[in-house]
mmCIF file of C-alpha atoms in Angstrom:
data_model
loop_
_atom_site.group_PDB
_atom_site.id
_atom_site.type_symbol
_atom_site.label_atom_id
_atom_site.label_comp_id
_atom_site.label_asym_id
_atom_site.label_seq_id
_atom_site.Cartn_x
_atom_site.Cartn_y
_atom_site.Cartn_z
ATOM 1 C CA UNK L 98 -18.101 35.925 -19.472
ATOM 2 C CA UNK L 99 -20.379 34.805 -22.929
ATOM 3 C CA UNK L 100 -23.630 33.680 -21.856
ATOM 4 C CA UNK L 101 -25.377 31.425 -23.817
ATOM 5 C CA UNK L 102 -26.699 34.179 -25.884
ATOM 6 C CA UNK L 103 -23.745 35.265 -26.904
ATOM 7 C CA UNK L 104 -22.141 32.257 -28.300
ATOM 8 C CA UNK L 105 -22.698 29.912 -31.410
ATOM 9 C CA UNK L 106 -22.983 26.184 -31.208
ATOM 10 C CA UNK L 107 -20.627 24.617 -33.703
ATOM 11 C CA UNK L 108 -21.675 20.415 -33.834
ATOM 12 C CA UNK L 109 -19.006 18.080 -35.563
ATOM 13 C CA UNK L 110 -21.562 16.069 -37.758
ATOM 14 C CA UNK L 111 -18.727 15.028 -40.118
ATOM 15 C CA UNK L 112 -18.094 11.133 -39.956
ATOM 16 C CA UNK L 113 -18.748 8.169 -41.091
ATOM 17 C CA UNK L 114 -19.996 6.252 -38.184
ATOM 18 C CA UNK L 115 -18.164 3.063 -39.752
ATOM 19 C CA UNK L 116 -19.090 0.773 -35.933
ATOM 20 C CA UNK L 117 -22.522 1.413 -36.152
ATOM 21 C CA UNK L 118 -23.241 1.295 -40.212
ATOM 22 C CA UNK L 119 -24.915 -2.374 -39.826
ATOM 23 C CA UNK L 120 -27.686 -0.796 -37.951
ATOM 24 C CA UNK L 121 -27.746 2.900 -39.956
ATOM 25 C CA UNK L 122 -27.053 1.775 -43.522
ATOM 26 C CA UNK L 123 -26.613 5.054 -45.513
ATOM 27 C CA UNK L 124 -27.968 7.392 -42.820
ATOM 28 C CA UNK L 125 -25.092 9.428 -41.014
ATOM 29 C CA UNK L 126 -24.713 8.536 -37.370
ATOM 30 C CA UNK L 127 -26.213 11.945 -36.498
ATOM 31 C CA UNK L 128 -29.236 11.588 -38.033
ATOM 32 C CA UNK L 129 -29.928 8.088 -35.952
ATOM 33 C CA UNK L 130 -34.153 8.221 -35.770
ATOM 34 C CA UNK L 131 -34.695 8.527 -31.702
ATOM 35 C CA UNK L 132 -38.645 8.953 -30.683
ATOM 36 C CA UNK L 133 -39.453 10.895 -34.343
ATOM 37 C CA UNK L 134 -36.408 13.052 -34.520
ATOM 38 C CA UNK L 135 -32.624 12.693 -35.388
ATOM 39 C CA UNK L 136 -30.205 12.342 -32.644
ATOM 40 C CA UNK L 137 -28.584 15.443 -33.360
ATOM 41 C CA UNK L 138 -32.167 17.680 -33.676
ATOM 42 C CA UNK L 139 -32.077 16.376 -29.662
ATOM 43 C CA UNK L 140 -28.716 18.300 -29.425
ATOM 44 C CA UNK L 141 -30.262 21.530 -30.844
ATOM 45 C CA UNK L 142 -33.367 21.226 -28.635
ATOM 46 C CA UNK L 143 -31.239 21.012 -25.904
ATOM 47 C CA UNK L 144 -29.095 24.058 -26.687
ATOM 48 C CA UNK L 145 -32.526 25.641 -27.251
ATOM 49 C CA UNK L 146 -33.101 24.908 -23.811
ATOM 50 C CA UNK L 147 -29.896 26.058 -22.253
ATOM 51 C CA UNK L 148 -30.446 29.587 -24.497
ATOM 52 C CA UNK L 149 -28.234 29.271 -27.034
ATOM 53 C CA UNK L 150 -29.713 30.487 -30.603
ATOM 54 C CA UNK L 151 -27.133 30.010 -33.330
ATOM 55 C CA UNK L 152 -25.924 26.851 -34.551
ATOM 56 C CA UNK L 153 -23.442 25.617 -37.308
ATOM 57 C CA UNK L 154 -23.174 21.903 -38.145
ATOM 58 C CA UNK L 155 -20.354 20.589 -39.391
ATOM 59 C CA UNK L 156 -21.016 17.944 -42.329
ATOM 60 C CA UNK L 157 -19.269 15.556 -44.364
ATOM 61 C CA UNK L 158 -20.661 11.989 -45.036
ATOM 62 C CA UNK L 159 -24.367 12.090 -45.511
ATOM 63 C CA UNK L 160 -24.192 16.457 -45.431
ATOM 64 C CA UNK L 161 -27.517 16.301 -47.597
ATOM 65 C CA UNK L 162 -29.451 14.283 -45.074
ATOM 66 C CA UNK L 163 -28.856 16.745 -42.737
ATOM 67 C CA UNK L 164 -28.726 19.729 -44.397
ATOM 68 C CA UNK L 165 -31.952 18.620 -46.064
ATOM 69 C CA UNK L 166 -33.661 18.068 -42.462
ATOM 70 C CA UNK L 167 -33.443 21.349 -41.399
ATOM 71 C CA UNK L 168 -34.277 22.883 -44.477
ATOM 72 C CA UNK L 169 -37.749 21.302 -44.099
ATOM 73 C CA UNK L 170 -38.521 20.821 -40.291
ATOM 74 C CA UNK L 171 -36.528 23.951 -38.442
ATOM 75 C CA UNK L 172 -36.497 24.094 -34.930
ATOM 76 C CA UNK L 173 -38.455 26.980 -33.929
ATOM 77 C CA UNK L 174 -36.046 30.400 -32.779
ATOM 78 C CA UNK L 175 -32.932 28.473 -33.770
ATOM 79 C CA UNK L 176 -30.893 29.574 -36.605
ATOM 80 C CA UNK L 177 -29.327 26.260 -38.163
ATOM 81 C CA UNK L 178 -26.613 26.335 -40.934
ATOM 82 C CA UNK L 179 -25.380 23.572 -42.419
ATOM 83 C CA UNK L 180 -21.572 23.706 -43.617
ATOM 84 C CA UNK L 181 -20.422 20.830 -45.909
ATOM 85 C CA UNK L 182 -16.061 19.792 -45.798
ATOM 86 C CA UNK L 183 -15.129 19.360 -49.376
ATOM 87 C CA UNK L 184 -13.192 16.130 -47.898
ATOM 88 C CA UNK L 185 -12.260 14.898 -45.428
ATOM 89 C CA UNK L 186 -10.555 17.302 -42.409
ATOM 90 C CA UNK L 187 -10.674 15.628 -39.082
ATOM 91 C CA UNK L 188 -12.696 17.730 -36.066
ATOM 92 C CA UNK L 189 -10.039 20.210 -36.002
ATOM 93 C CA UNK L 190 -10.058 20.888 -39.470
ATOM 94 C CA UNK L 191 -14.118 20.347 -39.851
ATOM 95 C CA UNK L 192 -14.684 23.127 -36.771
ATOM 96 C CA UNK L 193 -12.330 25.946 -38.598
ATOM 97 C CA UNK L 194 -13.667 25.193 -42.247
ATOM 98 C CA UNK L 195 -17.139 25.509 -40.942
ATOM 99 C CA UNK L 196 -16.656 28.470 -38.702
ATOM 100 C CA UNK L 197 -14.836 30.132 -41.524
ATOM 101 C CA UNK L 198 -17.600 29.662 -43.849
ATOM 102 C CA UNK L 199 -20.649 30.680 -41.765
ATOM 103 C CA UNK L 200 -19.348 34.298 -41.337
ATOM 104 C CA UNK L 201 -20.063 33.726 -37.405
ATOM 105 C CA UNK L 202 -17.810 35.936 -35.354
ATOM 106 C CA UNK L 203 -19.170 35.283 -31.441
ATOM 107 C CA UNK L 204 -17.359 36.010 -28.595
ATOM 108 C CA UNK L 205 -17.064 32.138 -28.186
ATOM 109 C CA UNK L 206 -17.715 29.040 -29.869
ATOM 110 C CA UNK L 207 -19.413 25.818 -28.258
ATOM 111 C CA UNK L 208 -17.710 22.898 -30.068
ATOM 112 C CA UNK L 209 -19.896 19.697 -29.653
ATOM 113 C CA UNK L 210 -20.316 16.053 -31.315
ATOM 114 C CA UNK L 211 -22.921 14.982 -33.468
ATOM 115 C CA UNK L 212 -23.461 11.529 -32.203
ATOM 116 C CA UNK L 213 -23.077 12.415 -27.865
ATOM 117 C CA UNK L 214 -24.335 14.703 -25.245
ATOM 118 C CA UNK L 215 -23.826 15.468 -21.781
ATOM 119 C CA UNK L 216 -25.949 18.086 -20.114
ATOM 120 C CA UNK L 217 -23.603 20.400 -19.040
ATOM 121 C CA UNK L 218 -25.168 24.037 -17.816
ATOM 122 C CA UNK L 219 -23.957 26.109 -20.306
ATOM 123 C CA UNK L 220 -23.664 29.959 -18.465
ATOM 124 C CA UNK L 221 -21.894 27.649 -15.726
ATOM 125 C CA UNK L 222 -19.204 26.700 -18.579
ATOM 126 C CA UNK L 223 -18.734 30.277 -19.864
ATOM 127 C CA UNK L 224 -18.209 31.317 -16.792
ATOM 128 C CA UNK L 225 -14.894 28.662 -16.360
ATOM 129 C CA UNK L 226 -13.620 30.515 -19.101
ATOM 130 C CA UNK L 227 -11.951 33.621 -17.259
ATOM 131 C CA UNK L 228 -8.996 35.199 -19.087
ATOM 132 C CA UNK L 229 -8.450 30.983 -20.813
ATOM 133 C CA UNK L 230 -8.799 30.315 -24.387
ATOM 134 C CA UNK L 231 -10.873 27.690 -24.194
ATOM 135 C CA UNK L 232 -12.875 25.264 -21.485
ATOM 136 C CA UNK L 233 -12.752 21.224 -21.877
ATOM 137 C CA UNK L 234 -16.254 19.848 -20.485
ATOM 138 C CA UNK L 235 -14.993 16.618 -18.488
ATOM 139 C CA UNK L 236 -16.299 14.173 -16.385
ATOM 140 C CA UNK L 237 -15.406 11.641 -14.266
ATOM 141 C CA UNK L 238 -15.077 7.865 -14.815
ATOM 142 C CA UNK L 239 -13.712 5.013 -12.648
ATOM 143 C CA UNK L 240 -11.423 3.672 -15.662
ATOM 144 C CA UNK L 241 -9.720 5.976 -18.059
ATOM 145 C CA UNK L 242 -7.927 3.295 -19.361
ATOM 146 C CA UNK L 243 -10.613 3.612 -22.669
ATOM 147 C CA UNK L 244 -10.222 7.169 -23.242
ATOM 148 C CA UNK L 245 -7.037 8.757 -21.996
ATOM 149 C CA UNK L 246 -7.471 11.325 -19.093
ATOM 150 C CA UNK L 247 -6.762 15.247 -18.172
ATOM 151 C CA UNK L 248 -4.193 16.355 -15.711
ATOM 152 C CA UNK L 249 -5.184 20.052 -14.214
ATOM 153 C CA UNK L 250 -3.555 21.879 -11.912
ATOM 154 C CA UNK L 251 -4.913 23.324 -8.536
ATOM 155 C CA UNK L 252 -6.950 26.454 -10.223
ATOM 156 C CA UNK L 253 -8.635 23.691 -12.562
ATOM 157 C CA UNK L 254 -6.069 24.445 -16.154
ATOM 158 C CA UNK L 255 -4.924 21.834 -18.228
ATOM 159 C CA UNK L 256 -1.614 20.585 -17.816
ATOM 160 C CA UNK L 257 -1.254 17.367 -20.006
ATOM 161 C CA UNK L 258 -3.614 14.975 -22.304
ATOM 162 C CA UNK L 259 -2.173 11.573 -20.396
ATOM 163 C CA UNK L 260 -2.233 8.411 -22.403
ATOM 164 C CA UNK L 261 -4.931 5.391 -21.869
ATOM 165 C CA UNK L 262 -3.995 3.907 -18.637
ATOM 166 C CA UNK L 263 -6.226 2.293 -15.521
ATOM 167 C CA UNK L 264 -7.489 4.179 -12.869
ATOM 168 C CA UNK L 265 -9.857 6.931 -12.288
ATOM 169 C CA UNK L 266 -9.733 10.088 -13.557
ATOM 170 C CA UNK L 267 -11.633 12.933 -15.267
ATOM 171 C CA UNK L 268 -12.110 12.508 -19.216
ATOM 172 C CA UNK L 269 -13.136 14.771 -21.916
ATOM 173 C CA UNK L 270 -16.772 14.846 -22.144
ATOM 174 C CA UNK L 271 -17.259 16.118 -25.952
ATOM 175 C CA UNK L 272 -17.980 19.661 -25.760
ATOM 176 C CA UNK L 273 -16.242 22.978 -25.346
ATOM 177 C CA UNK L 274 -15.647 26.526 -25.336
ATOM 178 C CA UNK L 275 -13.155 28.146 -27.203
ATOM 179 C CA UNK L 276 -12.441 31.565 -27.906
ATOM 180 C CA UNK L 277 -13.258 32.971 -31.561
ATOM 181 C CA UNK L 278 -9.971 34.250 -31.774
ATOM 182 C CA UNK L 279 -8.133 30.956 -30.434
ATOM 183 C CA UNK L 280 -9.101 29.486 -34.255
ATOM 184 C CA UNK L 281 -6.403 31.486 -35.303
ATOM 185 C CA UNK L 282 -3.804 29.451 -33.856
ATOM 186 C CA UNK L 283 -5.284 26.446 -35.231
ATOM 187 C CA UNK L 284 -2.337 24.263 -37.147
ATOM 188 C CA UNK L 285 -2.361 24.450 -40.721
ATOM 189 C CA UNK L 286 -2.459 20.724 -41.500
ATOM 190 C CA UNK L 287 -5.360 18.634 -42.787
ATOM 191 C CA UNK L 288 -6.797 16.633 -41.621
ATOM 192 C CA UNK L 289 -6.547 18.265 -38.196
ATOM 193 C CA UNK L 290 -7.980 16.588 -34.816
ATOM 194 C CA UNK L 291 -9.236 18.775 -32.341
ATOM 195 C CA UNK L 292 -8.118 16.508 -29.621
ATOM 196 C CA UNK L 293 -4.727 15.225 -30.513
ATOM 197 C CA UNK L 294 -3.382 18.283 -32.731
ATOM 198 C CA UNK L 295 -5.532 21.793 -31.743
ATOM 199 C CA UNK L 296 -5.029 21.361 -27.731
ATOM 200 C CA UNK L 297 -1.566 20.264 -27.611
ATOM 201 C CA UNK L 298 -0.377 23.186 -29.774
ATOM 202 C CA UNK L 299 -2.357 25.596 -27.203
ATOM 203 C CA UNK L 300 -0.908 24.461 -24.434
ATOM 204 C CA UNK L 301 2.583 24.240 -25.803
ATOM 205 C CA UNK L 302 2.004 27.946 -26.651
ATOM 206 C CA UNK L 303 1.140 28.369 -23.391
ATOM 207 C CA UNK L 304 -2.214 29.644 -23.909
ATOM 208 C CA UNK L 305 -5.164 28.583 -21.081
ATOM 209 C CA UNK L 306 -7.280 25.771 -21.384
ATOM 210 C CA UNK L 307 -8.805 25.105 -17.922
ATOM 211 C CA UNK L 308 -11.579 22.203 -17.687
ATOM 212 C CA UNK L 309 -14.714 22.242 -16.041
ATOM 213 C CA UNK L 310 -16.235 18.745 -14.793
ATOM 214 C CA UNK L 311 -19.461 17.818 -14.657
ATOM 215 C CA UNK L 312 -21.934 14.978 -13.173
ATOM 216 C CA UNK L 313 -24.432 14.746 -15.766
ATOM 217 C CA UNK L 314 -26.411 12.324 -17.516
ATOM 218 C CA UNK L 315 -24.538 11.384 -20.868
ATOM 219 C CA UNK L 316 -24.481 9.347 -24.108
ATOM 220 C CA UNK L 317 -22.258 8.676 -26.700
ATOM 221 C CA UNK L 318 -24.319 6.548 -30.043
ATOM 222 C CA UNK L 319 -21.093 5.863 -31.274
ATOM 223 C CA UNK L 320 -21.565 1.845 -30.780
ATOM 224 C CA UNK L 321 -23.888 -1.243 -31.661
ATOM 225 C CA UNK L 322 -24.464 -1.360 -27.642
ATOM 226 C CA UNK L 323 -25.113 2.260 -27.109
ATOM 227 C CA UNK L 324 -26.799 3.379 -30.024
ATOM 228 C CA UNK L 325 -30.207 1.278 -28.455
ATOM 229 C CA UNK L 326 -30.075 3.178 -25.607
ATOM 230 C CA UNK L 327 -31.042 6.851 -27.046
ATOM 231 C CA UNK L 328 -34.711 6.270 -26.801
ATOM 232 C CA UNK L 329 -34.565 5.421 -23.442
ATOM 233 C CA UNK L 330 -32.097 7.780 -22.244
ATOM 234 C CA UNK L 331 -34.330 10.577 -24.228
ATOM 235 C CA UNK L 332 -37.184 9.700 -22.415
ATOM 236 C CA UNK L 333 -35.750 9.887 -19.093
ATOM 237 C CA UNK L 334 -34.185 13.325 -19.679
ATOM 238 C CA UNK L 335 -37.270 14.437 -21.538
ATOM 239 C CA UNK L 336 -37.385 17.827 -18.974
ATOM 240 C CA UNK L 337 -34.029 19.256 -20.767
ATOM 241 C CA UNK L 338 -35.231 19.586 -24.241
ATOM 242 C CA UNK L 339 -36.847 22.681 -25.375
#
């Protein structure tokens, strides 16, 4: 099973972050200020804390910002490279282009976003994985009827992506674990979305996905409302940063 260790962090940074632009202007959604640092330098502290040492991020709007951060203020023992889409490719597209072009060849890759987190334990993820392709982080919510929801099975593999409906259910939660070799079976088309296009196909090839839920503090800065609510929710998890 790939321990933290073992693995490299791959974080979508790619979009425009169109809903939240009144309160950003020209900074990318990633690099949101919260207590000093950008949103997304909280994401590599906390992979710093979980053990993990190598980290690509995935850039498209605003890729100088964030390459540029780095550059000058690394985070100490973590190995950051910045990979830049030429245009536009969707996370699907974005997570292949920039795994291609770092060289990286771990035994797994730890897909996150840019602008959420959910504290997941990481060696308790890899060790979902088994003989799968690839783990889905989920969680669960009273009303899926915003996001869509995941059927498993009994022995915790995905069966079906179900459409928005009420009701309860477990949801993807924004991070995973995928094989190195499952990019290889990664559609051709661009743009490509990891959600709608990549897990599909692997399913439909019949190759494992299983999900592993988790009840964990979480925040997505995606919106006017929740963007505000990073400094607090920083503070309060302050123990999980490295």
């Amino acid at each position: 099973m790939p321990t933290p260790g073992d693995i490299t962090a791959l974080i979508l940074a790619g979009g425009f972050g169109t809903r939240v632009k009144d309160l950003l202007g020209d900074l990318p959604k990633p690099m949101a200020p919260v207590h000093g640092r950008p949103f997304i330098e909280w994401i590599v502290r906390w992979l710093q804390a979980q053990g993990v040492r190598e980290v690509v991020i995935s850039t498209g709007y605003g890729a100088d910002q964030v390459a540029d951060h780095f550059g000058q203020k690394p985070v100490p023992t973590m190995n950051v490279q910045c990979v830049a889409e030429p245009e536009p490719m969707g996370t699907g597209g974005g997570l292949a282009y920039a795994a291609e072009q770092s060289g990286a060849t771990p035994e797994a890759w730890l897909v996150l976003n840019g602008d959420s987190i959910i504290f997941a334990e990481l060696t308790d993820v890899g060790q979902t994985l088994g003989d799968a392709e690839g783990v889905i982080v989920t969680r669960a919510v009273p009303d899926t009827s915003r996001y869509g929801s995941i059927a498993t099975d009994s022995a915790g593999r995905i069966i079906a992506f179900e459409e928005k409906q009420p009701g309860a259910g477990q949801i993807n939660a924004g991070i995973y674990l995928l094989r190195h070799a499952a990019l290889n079976d990664f559609p051709d088309t661009r743009p490509l979305s990891v959600e709608r296009d990549v897990f599909p196909s692997l399913i439909d090839q019949g190759r494992g996905l299983h999900a592993h839920a988790v009840d964990a503090p979480f925040l997505d800065i995606g919106t006017p409302e929740t963007l505000p609510q990073a400094g607090p929710f920083i503070t309060e998890n302050q123990t999980r940063f490295a």
